[in-house]
mmCIF file of C-alpha atoms in Angstrom:
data_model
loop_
_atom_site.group_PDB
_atom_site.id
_atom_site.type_symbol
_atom_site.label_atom_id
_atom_site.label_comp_id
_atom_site.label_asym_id
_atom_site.label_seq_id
_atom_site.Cartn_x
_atom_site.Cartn_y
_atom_site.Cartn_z
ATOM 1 C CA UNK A 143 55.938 30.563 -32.799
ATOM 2 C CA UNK A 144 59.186 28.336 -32.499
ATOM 3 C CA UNK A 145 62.233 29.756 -34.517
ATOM 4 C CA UNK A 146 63.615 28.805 -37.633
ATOM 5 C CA UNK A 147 66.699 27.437 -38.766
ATOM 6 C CA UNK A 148 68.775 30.498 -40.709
ATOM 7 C CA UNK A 149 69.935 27.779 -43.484
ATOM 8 C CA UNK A 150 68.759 25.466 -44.780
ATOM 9 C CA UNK A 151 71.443 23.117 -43.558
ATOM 10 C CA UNK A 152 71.098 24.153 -40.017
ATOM 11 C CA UNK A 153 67.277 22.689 -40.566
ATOM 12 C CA UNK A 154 68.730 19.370 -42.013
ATOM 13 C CA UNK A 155 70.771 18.780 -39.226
ATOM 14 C CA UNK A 156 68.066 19.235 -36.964
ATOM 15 C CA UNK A 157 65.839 17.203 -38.796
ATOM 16 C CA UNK A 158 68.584 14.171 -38.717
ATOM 17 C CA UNK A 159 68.913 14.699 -34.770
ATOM 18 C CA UNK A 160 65.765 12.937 -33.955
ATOM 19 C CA UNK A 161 65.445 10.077 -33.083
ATOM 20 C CA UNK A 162 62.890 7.326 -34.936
ATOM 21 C CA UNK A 163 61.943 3.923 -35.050
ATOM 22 C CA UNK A 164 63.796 1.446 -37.566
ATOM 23 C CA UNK A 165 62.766 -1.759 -38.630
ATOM 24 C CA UNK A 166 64.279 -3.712 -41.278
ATOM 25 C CA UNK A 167 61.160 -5.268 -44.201
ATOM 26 C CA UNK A 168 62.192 -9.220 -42.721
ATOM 27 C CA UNK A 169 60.422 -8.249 -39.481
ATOM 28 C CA UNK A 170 56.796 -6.554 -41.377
ATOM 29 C CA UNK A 171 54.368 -5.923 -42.091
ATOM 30 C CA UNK A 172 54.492 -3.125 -39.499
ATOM 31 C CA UNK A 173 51.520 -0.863 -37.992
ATOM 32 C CA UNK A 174 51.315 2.548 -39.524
ATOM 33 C CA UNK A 175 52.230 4.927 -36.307
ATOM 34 C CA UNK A 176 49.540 7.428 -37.897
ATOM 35 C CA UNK A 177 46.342 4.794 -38.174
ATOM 36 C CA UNK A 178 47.582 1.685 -36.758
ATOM 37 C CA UNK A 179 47.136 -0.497 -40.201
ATOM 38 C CA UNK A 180 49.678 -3.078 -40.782
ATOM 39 C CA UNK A 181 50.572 -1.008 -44.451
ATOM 40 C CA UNK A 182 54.305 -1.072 -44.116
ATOM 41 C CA UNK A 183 57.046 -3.289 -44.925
ATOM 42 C CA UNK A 184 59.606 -1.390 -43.071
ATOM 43 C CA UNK A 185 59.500 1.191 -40.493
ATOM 44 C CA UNK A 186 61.889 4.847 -40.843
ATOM 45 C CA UNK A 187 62.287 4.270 -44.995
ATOM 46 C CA UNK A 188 60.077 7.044 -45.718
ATOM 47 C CA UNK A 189 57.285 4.652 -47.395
ATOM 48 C CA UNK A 190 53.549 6.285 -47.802
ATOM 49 C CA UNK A 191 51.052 4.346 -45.835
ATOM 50 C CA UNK A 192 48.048 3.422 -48.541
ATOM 51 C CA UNK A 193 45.289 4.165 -45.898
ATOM 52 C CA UNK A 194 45.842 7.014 -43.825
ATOM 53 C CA UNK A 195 49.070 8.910 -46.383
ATOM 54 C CA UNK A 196 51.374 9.327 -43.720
ATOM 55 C CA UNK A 197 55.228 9.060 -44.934
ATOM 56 C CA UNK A 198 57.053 7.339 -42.640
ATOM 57 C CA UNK A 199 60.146 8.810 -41.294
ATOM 58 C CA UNK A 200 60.587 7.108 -38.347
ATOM 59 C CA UNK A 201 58.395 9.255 -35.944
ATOM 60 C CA UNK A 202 56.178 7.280 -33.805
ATOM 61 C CA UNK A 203 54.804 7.809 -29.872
ATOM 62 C CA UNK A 204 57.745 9.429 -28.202
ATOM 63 C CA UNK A 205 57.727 12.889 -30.074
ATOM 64 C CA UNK A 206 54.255 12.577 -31.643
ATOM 65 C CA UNK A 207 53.638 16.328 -30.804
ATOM 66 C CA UNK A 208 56.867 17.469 -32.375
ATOM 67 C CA UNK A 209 56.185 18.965 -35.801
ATOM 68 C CA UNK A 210 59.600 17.706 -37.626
ATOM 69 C CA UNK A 211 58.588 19.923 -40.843
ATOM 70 C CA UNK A 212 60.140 16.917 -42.891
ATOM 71 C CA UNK A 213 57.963 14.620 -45.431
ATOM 72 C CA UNK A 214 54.279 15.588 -43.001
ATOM 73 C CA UNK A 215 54.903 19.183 -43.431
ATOM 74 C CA UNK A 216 53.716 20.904 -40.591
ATOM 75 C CA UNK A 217 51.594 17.658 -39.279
ATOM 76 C CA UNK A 218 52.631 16.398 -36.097
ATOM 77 C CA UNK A 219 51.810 12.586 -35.592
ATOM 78 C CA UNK A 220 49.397 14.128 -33.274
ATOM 79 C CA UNK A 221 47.630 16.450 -35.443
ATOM 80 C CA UNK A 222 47.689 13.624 -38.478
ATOM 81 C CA UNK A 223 46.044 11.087 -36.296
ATOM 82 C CA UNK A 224 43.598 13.580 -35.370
ATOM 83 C CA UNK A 225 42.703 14.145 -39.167
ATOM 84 C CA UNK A 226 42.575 10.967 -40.456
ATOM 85 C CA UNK A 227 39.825 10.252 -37.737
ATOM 86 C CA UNK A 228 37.696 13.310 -38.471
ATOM 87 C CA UNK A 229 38.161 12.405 -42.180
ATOM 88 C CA UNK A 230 36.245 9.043 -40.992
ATOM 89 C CA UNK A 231 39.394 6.499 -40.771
ATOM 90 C CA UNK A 232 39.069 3.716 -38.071
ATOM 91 C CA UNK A 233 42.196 3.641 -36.222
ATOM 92 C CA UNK A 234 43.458 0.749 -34.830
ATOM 93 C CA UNK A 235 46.492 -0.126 -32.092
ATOM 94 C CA UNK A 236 49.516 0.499 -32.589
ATOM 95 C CA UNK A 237 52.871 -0.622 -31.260
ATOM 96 C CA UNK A 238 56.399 0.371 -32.831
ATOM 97 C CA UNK A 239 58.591 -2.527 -33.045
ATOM 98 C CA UNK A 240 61.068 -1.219 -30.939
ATOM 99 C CA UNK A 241 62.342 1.820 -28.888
ATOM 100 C CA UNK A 242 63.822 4.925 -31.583
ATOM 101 C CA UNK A 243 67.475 4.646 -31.544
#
C-alpha cells in the first residue's frame, strides 16, 4: 500500500506536482479522457463529463494508472475507464489536445 502524506498540505502539494493536460474552451469541445465523448468545453478546469462522471483535472494517458486521490477519489483513469465499460458505456477514441505541461 503506497504511503500517505502526514498533512494534509504535504498531499496538496503532491497533488499540484502532476502534470495534466490544459486546454483553453476556444479550442472545444474536447474528448472526455475517461469515455472519449466530446462533453467538455475545456480540458484541466475540473468540469464533470455528463456521460461517463469523470471530473476533469487534467489527467489523461500519461499517468492513467496513477491514483491522484483528488476529485476521482481513489479511481485511476484506468480503473474509471474500466467501470464505465462494465456499467455498459461505449467508449470512443480519444486524443488530448496536447502533451501535459
Amino acid at each position: 500500500m503506497p504511503s500517505r502524506p502526514r498533512h494534509s498540505g504535504d498531499w496538496f502539494q503532491a497533488y499540484t506536482r502532476h502534470r495534466n493536460v490544459f486546454a483553453s474552451p476556444d479550442g472545444g469541445p474536447y474528448t472526455c479522457p475517461c469515455c472519449g465523448h466530446a462533453t467538455l468545453g475545456e480540458r484541466g478546469g475540473y468540469e464533470i463529463c455528463e456521460e461517463c462522471g469523470w471530473e476533469d483535472d487534467g489527467q489523461d494517458d500519461h499517468d492513467s494508472a496513477t491514483v491522484r486521490g483528488g476529485p476521482n477519489g481513489r479511481l485511476s483513469l484506468d480503473a474509471a475507464r474500466t467501470r464505465y465499460v462494465a456499467d455498459g458505456g461505449m467508449r470512443r477514441p480519444h486524443v488530448p489536445p496536447h502533451q501535459p505541461t
